[in-house]
XYZ file of C-alpha atoms in Angstrom:
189
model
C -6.455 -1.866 -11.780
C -8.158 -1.905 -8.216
C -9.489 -5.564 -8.921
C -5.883 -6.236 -9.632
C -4.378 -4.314 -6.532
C -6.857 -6.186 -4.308
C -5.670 -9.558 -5.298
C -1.973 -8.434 -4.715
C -3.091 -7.487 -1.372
C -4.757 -10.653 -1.018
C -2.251 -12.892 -1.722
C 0.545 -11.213 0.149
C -1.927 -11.299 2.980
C -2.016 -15.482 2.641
C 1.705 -15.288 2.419
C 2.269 -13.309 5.463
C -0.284 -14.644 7.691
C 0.591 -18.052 6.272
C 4.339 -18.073 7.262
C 2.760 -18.441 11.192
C 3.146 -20.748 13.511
C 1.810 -21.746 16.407
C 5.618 -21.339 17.883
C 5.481 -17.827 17.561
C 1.809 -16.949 17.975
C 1.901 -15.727 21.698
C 4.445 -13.340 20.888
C 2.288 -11.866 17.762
C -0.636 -11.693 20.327
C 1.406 -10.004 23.013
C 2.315 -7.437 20.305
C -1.015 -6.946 18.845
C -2.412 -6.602 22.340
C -2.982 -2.867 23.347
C -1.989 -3.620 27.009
C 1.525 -4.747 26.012
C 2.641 -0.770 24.849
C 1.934 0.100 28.439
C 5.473 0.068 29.410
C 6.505 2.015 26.130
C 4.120 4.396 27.175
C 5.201 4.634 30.590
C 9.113 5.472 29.405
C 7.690 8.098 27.212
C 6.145 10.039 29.745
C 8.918 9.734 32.157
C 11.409 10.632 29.119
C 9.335 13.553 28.364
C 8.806 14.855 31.598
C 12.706 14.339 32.477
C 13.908 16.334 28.968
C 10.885 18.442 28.411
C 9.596 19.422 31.743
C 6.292 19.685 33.548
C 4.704 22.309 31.183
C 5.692 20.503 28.287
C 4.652 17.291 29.247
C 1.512 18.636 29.757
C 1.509 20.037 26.620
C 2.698 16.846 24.969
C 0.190 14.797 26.435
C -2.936 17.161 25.229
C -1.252 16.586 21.514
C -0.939 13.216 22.225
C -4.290 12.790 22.806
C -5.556 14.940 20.024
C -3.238 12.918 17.813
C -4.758 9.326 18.662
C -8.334 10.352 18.723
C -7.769 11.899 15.170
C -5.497 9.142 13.544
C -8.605 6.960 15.388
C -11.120 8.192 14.240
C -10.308 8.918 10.786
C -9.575 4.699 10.938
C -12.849 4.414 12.289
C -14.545 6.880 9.088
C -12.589 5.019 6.776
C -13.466 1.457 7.880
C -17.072 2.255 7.553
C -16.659 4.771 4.028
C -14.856 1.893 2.583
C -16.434 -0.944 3.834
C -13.452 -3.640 3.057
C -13.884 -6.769 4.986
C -11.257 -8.070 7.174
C -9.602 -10.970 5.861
C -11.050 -12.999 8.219
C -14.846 -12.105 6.944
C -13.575 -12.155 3.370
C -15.530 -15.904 2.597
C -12.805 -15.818 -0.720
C -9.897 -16.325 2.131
C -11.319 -16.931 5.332
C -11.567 -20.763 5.087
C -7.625 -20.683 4.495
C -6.124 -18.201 6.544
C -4.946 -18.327 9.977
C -7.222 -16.459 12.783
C -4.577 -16.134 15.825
C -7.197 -13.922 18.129
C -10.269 -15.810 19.175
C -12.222 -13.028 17.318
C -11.981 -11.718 14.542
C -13.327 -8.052 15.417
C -15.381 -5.316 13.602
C -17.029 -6.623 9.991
C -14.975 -3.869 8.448
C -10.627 -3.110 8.073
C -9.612 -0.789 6.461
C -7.655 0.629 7.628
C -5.695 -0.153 10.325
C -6.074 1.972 13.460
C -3.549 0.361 15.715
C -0.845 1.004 12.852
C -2.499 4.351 12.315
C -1.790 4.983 15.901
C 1.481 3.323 16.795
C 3.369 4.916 13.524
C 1.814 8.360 14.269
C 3.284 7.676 17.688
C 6.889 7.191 16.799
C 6.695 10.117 14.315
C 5.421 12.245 16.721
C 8.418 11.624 19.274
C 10.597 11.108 16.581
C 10.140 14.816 15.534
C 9.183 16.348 18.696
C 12.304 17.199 20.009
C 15.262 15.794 18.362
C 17.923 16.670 20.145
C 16.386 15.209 23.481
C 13.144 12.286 22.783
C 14.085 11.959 19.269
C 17.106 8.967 20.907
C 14.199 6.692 21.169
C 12.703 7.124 17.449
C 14.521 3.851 16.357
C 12.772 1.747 19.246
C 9.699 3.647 18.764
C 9.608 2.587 14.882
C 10.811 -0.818 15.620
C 7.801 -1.168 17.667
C 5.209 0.505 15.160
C 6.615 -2.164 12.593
C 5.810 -4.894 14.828
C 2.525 -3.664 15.579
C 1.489 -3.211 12.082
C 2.676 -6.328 11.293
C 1.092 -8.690 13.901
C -2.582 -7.398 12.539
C -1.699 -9.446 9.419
C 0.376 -12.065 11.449
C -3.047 -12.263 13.476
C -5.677 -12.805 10.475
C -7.327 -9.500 11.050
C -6.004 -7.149 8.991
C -4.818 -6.939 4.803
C -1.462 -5.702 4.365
C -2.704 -2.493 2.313
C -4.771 -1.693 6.012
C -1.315 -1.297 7.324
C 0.409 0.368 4.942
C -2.247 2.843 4.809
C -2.596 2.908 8.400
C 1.289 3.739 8.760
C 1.289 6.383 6.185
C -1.723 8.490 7.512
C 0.051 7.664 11.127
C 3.372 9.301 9.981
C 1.348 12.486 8.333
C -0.918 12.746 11.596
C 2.377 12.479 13.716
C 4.447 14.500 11.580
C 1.430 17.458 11.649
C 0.504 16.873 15.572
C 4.472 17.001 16.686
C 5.041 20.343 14.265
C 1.660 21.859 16.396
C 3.199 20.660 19.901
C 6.242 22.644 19.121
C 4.496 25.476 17.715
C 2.407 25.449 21.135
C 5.284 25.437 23.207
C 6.841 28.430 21.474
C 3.813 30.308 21.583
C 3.954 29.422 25.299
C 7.321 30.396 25.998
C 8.033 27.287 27.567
């Protein structure tokens, strides 16, 4: 059953990453790149401190950075607990895959942090507060998407590392947006 699974993800992996071209690979790279979400950041923090206010920004940010150091770090206990090659030091695929980034990064994948983080992202501020950030949940999902899908697009990630990566983003969002709100009530802000 795993064995099988493993293949699945596999081959869907060649499929993806194999549908590249060379056309579109700057745009994958500017997605993938961590540098590129600056700007999404920056709206987020203005948006929060314009419909949430100083004290709740504050707030927001603490969870924010609770929530990406946990969704993080549980990538990085994973990655090592699991011990599942990238694709691109998988010698079964790595002689027929496309590598996009000039490295491939850490021995180990699974599973993806940068989905982990960008999905728990958009849930977070999806949920937060609806009537106000939770406008922006569409773009904010949009862009998690994209990011979890240019680590395959790149060569350094299996399409199960995403998945898995989104899901546990979603939960850690989901649980670090309810605690935010719980905060602020306890607060009275």
């Amino acid at each position: 059953m795993i064995d099988t699974l493993v293949q699945c993800d596999k081959d869907l992996f060649l499929f993806l990453n194999g549908m590249g071209t060379e056309t579109w690979d700057a745009f994958w790279l500017f997605i993938t790149n961590k540098l590129s979400s600056i700007p999404l950041y920056a709206l987020l923090l203005f948006l929060s401190y314009r419909y949430l206010g100083m004290k709740r920004t504050l707030i927001t940010l603490v969870f924010v950075g609770l929530l990406i150091t946990a969704t993080d770090q549980l990538a990085n206990f994973f990655k090592y607990g699991v011990a599942r090659l990238r694709p691109c030091h998988d010698v079964e695929i790595n002689t027929v895959m496309r590598l996009v980034k000039s490295s491939c990064g850490g021995k180990f994948g699974y599973f993806s942090a940068h989905a982990a983080n960008s999905m728990a992202l958009a849930t977070f501020f999806t949920v937060l507060p609806k009537q106000k950030l939770g406008k922006i949940g569409l773009l904010l999902f949009i862009w998690a998407l994209l990011v979890g899908y240019s680590r395959v697009y790149i060569g350094v990630h299996f399409p199960l590392d995403v998945i898995t990566g989104m899901v546990i983003g979603i939960l850690f969002g989901w649980l670090f947006s309810k605690l935010s709100i719980f905060a602020f009530q306890k607060m009275g802000t």
